[in-house]
Coordinates of C-alpha atoms in Angstrom, one line a residue:
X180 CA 31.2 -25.6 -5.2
X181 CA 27.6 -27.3 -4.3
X182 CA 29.5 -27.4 -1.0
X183 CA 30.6 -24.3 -0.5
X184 CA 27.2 -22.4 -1.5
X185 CA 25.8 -25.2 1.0
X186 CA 27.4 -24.1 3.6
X187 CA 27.0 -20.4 2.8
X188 CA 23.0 -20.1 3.0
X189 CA 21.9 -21.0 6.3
X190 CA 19.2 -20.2 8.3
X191 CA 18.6 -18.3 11.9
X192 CA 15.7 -20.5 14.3
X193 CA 14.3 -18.4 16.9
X194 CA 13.3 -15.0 14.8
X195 CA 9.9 -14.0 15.0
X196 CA 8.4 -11.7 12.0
X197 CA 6.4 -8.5 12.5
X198 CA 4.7 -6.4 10.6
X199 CA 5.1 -2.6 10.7
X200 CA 1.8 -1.9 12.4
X201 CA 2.5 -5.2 14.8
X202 CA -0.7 -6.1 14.0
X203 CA 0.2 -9.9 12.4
X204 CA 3.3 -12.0 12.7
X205 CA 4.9 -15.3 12.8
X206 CA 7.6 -17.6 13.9
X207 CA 9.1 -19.3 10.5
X208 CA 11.5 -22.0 11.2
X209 CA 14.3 -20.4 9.8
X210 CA 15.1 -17.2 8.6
X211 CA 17.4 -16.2 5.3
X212 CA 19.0 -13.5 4.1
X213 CA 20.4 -14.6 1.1
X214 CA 22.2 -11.9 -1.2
X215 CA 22.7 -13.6 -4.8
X216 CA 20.1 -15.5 -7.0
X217 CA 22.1 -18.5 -6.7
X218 CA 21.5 -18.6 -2.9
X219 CA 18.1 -18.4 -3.1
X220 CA 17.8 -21.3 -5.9
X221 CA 19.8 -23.3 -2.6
X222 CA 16.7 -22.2 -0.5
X223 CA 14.3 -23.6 -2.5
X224 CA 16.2 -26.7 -3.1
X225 CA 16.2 -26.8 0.1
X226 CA 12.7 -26.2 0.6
X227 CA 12.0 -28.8 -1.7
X228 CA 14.0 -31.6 -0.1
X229 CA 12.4 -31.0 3.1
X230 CA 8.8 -30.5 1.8
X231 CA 8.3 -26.7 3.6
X232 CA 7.0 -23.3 2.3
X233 CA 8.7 -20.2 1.5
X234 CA 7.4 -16.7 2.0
X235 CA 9.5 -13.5 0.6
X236 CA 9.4 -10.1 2.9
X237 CA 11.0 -7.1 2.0
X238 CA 10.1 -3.9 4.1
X239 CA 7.5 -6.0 6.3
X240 CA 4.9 -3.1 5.4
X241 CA 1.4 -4.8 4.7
X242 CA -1.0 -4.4 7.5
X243 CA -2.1 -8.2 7.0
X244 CA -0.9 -11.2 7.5
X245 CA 0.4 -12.0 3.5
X246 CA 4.0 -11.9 4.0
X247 CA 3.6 -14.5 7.3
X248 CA 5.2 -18.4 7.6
X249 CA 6.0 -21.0 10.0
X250 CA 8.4 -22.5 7.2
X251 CA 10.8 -21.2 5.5
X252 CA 11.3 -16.9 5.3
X253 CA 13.5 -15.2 2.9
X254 CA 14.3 -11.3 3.7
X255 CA 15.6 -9.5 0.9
X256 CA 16.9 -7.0 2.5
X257 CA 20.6 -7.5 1.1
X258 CA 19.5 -7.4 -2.7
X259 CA 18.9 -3.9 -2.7
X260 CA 21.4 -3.0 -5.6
X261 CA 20.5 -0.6 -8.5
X262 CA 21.8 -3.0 -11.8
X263 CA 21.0 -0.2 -14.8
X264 CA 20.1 2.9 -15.3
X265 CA 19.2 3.8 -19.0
X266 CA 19.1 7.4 -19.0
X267 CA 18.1 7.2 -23.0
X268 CA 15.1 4.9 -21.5
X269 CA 14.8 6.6 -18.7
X270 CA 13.8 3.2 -16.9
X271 CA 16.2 1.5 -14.1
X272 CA 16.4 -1.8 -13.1
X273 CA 16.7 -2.6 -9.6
X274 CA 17.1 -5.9 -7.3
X275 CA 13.8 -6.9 -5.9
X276 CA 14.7 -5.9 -2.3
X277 CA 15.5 -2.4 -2.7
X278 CA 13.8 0.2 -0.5
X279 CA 11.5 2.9 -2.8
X280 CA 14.0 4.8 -0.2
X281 CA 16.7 3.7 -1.4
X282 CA 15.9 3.7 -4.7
X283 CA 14.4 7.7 -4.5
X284 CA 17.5 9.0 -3.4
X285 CA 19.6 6.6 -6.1
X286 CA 17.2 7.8 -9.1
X287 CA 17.3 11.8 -8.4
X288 CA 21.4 11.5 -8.7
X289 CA 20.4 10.2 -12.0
X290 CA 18.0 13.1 -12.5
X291 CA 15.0 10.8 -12.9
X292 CA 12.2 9.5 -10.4
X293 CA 9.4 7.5 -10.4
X294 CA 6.0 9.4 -12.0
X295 CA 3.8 8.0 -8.7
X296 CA 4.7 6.9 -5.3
X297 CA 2.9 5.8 -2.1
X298 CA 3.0 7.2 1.2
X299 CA 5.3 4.9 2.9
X300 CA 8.8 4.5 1.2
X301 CA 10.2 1.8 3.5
X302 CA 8.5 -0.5 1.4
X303 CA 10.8 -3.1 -1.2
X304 CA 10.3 -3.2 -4.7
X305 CA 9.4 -6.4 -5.0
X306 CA 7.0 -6.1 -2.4
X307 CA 5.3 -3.0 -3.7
X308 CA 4.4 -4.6 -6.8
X309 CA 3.6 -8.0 -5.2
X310 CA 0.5 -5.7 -3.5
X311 CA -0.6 -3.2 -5.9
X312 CA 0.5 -0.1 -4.6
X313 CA -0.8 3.0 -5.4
X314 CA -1.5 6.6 -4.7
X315 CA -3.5 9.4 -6.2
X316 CA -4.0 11.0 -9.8
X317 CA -6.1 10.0 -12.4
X318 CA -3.9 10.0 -15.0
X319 CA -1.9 7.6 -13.1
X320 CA -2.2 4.2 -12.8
X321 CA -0.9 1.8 -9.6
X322 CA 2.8 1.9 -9.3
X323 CA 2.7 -2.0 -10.9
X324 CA 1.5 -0.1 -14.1
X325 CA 5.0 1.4 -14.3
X326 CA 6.8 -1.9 -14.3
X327 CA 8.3 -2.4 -17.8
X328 CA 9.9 -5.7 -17.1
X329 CA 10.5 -8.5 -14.7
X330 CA 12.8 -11.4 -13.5
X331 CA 11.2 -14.4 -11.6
X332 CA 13.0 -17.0 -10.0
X333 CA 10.2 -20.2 -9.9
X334 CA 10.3 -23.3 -7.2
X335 CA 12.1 -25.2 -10.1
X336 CA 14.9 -22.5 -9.7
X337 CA 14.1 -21.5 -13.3
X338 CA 15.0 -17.7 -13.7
X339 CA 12.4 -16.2 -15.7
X340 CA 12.8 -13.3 -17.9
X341 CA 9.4 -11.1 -18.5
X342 CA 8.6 -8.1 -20.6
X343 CA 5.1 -7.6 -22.5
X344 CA 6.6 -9.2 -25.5
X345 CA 8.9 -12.1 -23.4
X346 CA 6.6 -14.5 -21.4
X347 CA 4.0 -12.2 -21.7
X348 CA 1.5 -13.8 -19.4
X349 CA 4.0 -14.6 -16.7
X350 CA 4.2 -10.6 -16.5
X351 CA 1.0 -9.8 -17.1
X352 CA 0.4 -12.0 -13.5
X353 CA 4.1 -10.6 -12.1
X354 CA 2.9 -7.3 -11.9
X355 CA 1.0 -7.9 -9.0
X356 CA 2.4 -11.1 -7.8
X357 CA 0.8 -11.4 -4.4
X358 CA 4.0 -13.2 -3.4
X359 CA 2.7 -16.5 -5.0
X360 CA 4.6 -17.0 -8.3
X361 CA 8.0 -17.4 -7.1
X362 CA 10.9 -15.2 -6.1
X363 CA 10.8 -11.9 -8.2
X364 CA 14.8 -11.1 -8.0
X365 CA 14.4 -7.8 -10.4
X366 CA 12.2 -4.8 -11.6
X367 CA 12.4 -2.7 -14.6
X368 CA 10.4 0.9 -13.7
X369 CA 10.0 3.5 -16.3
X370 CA 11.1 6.7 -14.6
X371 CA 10.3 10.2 -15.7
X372 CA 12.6 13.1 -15.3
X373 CA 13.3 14.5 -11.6
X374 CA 10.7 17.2 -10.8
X375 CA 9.2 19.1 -7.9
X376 CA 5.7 19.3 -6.9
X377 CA 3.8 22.4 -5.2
X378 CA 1.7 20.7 -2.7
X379 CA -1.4 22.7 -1.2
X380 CA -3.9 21.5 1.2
X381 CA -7.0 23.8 2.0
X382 CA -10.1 22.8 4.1
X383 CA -13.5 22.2 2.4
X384 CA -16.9 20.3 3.1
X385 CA -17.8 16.6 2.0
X386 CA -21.0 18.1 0.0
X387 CA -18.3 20.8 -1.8
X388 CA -16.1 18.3 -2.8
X389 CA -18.5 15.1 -4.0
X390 CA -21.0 17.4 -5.9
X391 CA -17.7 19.1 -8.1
X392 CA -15.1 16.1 -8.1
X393 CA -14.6 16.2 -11.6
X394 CA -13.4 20.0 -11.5
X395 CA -11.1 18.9 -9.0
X396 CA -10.1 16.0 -10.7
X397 CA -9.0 18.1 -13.4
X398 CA -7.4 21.0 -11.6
X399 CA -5.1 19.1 -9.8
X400 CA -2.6 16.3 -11.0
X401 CA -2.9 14.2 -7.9
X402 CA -5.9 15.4 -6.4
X403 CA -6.6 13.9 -2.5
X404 CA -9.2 13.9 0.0
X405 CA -9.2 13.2 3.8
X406 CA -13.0 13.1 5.3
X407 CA -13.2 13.5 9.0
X408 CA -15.9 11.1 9.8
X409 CA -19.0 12.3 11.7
X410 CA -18.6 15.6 10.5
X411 CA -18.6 17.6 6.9
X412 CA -15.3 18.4 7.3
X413 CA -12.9 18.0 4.4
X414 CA -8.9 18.8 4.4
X415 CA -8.1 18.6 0.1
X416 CA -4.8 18.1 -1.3
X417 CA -3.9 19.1 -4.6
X418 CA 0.1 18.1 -5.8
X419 CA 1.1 19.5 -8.9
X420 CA 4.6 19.6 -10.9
X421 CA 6.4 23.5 -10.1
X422 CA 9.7 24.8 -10.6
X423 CA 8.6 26.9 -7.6
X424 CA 12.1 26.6 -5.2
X425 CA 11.7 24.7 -2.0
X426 CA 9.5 25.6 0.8
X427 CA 7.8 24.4 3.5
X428 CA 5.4 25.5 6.2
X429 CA 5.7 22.2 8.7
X430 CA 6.8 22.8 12.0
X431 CA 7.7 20.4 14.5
X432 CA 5.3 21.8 17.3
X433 CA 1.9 21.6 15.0
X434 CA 3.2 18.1 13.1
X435 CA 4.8 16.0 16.5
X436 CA 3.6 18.0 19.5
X437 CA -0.4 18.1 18.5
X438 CA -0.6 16.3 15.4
X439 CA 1.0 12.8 17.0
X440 CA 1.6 13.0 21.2
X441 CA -1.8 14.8 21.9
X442 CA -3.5 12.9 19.2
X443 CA -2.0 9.7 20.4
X444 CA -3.2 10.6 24.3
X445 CA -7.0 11.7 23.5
X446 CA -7.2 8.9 21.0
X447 CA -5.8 6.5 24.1
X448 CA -8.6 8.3 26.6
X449 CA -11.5 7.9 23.8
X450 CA -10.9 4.2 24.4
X451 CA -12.9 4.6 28.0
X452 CA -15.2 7.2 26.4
X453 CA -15.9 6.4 22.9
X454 CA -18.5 9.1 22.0
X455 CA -15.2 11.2 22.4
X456 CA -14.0 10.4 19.3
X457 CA -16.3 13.0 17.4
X458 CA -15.1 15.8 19.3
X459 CA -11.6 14.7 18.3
X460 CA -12.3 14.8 14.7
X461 CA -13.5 18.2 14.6
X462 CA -11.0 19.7 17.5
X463 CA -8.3 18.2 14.9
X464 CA -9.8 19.7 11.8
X465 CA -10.1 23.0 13.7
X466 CA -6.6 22.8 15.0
X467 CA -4.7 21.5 11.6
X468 CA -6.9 21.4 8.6
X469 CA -9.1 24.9 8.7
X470 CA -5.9 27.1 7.4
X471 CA -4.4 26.8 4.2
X472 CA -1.1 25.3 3.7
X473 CA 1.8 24.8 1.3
X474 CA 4.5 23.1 0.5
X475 CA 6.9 22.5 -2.6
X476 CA 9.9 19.6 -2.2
X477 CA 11.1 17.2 -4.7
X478 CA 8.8 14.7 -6.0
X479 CA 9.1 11.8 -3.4
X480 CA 9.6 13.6 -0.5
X481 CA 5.6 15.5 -1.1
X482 CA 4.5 11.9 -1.8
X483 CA 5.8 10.7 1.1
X484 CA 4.2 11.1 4.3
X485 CA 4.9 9.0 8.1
X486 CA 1.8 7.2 9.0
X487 CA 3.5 7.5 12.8
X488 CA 1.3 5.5 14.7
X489 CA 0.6 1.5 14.5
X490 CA -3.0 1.2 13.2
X491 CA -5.6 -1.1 11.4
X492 CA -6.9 0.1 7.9
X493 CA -8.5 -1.1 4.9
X494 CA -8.3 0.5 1.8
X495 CA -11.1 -0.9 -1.2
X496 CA -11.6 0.4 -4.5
X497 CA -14.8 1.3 -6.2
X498 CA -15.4 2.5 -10.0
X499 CA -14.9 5.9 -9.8
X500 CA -18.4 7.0 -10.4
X501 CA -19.4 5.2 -7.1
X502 CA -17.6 8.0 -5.2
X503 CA -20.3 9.9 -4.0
X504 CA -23.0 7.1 -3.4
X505 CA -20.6 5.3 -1.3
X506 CA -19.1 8.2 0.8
X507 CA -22.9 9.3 1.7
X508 CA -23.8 5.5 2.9
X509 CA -20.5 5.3 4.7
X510 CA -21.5 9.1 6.8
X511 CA -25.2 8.0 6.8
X512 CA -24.2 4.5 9.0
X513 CA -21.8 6.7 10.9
X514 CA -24.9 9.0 11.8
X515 CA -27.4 6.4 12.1
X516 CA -25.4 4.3 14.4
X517 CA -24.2 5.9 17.6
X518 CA -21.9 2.7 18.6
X519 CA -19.8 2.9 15.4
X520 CA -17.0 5.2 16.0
X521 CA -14.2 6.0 13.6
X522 CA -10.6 7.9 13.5
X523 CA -10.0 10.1 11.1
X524 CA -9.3 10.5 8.1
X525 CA -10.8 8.4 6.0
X526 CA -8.6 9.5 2.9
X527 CA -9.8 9.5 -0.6
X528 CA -7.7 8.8 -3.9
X529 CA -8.0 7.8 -7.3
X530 CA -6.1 6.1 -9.9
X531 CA -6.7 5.4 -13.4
X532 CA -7.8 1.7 -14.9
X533 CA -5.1 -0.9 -16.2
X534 CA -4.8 -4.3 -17.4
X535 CA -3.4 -6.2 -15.0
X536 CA -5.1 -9.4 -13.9
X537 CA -5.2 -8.6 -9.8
X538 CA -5.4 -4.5 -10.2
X539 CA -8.2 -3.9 -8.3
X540 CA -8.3 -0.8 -10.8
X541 CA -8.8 -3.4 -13.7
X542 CA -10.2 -2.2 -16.6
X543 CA -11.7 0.8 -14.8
X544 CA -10.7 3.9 -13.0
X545 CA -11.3 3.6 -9.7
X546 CA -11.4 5.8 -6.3
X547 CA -9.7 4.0 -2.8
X548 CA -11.3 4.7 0.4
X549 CA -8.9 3.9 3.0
X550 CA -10.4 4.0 6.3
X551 CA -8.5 3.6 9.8
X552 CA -8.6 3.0 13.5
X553 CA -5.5 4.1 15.4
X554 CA -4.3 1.9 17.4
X555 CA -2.5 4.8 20.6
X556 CA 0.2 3.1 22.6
X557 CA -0.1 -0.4 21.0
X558 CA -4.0 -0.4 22.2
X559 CA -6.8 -2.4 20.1
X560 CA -9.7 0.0 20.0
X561 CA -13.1 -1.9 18.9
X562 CA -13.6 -1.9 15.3
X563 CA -15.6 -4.4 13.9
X564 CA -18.4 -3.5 13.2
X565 CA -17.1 -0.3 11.3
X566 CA -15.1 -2.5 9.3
X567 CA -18.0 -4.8 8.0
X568 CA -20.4 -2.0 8.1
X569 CA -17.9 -0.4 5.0
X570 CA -16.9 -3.7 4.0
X571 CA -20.9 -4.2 3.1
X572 CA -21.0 -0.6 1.4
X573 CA -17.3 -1.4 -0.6
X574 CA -18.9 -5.0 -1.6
X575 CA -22.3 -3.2 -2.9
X576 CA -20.6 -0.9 -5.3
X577 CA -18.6 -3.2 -7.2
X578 CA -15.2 -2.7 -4.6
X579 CA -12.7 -4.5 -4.6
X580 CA -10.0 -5.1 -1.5
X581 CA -6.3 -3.5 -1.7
X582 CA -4.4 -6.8 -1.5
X583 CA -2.3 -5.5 1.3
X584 CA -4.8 -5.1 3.8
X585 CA -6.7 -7.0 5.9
X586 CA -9.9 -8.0 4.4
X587 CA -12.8 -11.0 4.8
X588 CA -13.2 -11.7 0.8
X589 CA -12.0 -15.5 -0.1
X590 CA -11.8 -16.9 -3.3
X591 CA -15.8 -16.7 -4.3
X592 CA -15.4 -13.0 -3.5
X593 CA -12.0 -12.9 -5.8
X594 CA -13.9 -15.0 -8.8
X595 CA -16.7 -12.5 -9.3
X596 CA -14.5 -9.5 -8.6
X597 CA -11.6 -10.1 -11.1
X598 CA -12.9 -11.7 -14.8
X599 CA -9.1 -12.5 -15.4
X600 CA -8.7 -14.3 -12.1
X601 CA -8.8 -18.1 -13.4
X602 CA -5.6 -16.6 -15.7
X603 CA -3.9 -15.4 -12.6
X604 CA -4.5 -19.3 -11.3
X605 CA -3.5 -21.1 -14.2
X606 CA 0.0 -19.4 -14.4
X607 CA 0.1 -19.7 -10.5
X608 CA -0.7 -23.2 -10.4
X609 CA 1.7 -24.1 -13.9
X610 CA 4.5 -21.9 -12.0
X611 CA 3.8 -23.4 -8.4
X612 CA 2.1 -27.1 -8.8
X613 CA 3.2 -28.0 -4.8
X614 CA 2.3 -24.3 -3.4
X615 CA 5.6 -24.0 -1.9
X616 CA 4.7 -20.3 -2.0
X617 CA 1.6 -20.1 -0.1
X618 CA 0.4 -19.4 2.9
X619 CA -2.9 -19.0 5.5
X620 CA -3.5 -15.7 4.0
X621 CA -3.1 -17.0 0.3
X622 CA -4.9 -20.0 1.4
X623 CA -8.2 -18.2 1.5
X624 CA -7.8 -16.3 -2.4
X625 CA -7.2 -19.3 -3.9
X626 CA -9.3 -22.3 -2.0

């Protein structure tokens, strides 16, 4: 039998790994797809015999470079099964590579769905949890807060069974994983019943929106902002739960023709006239955002939005009553700084505190400000010094990174930020003592 399962996992040579956005990637040595926990345990046998490192990707999503390895790369794209569905529950239990697609589509048979998603649902389960992903609503928390139990594979090929009452601090660090702990083979979500959501976007001004956010906190469920930098221009997004029927006002003209191939092209030309950009931001506002617009669908499918486009963003998270402050600095260094240019939107969410160790919304609810650069027909457009000019303002308010994107913070940063970090390391180092599971990125949070 320890024949047969040898000769069953092997690896591919030559694949090279790329994130979504194609902004990171790497050449791992070989490349698994295992589909059973038993063929993993062979990998990191494996992996232990030969002294190399592991790294776990499922929908290859994070704009950084976390999920990237020269060693050893497990894909788990083939355990993507739903195990259990307890409708009395109303939780499922999924395989740690399952697509939030997938999974979406699986759930609404059942007539349940998730309470919160993010915008991209080509992400795996595993993964999204391994990051902290999150949306808007601030009565929800990130979507590791509805993760009701666990199952971690360690390097000792172990399988670990975690709840809030079973290995409790193993979860408590699972739940955002960061990809360091070991293999996370299932997830148990809490699920709420299937519902629609009325979706209405309306256009409004930066000064409008920071001087009432609490009324629009509460009027809307999951409330949104986009910002179009150097301007006051604001597009708001309220999503609420409606038995309204299904509608929508998209159209394939306004959404592809204008709002991605001539975006893409004057974006592409701004990179030879960068003072163009401005004019962008408010020709798009006027052409998209200054009407109002609805739009009622089934829960994930108004959550869900393409981002299109390859791009660079970061996406930090302040307490929530740093919103205005920061927003103000971030449009006064746009103004006082002619050189710094930046794509819109920069979008605005919110998401109530938690107790996880890595949450950046621990113990306090929070506002994200994601901020992008487009990057039209593969091209790098200068960004720098936009990035560490927000960086600076995120850093100053008490922010702390999303652990998907690309950021400069290193372990220092990480010790001030977090008061349970030294937790999170004691059950990475008792579950990992070699660091078979880290990597240049992981490197830098944890030396």
């Amino acid at each position: 039998l320890q024949l047969l399962l040898l000769v069953q996992v092997h690896g591919q040579g030559g694949v090279k790994f790329q994130n979504w956005a194609k902004t990171y990637g790497s050449s791992p040595e070989l490349f698994f797809q295992p589909a059973s926990v038993e063929e993993i345990r062979e990998i990191l046998d494996m992996a232990r015999q030969r002294n190399k490192r592991v790294k776990v990707v499922g929908g290859g999503h994070s704009p950084s470079d976390i999920a990237c390895t020269d060693d050893f790369m497990i894909h788990m794209g083939k355990m993507n099964r739903v195990l259990k569905v307890d409708k009395e529950k109303q939780q499922v239990t999924v395989e740690g590579g399952i697509l939030l697609s997938e999974l979406n589509v699986e759930l609404s048979k059942h007539g349940l769905a998730l309470a919160n998603l993010g915008a991209v649902s080509e992400v795996a389960a595993a993964g999204v949890i391994g990051t902290g992903t999150h949306n808007t609503g601030i009565r929800h928390g990130i979507l590791p807060t509805q993760v009701v139990a666990l199952a971690l594979l360690t390097t000792s090929g172990e399988l670990l069974e975690c709840s809030e009452s079973l290995n409790g601090d193993v979860f408590q660090a699972a739940r955002l994983h960061l990809g360091c702990l070991g293999v996370l083979v299932a997830v148990t979500f809490q699920c709420v019943p299937l519902f629609r959501l009325h979706e209405v976007a309306f256009p409004s001004t930066l000064t409008e929106v920071l001087d009432h956010l609490g009324d629009h906190l509460k009027r809307s469920e999951y409330f949104r902002f986009l910002w179009f930098p150097h301007s006051e221009n604001v597009s708001v997004i309220y999503q609420d739960p409606t038995s309204k029927p299904p509608s929508s006002s998209a159209s394939w003209f306004w959404d592809y023709a204008i709002g991605y191939y001539l975006l893409e092209f004057l974006l592409w030309v701004s990179t030879f006239v960068p003072s163009l950009v401005c004019w962008i931001n408010r020709f798009f506002f006027w052409l998209l955002f200054r009407s109002r617009v609805e739009n009622v669908n089934v829960s994930y499918k108004i959550f869900n939005y393409e981002c299109r486009f390859k791009q660079h963003v970061q996406d930090w998270a302040i307490p929530i009553e740093k919103t205005k402050e920061a927003l103000l600095e971030l449009k006064a260094a746009l103004e006082n700084n002619p050189k710094l240019v930046a794509h819109y939107p920069v979008e605005v969410r919110f998401a109530r505190g938690d107790d996880i160790w890595l949450s950046p919304c621990f113990r306090r609810d929070s506002c994200y400000v994601n901020i992008i650069m487009y990057r039209p027909y593969g091209k790098n457009v200068p960004r720098l010094n936009y990035w560490l000019t927000y960086e600076g303002i995120m850093k100053k308010h008490g922010g702390r990174p999303h652990w998907a994107k690309a950021h400069t913070c290193t372990r220092k940063d990480f010790e001030t930020m977090y008061p349970a970090f030294p937790k999170f390391c004691a059950v990475r180092e008792k579950l990992d003592p070699t660091g078979m599971f880290l990597n240049a990125y992981l490197e830098k949070v944890f030396y």
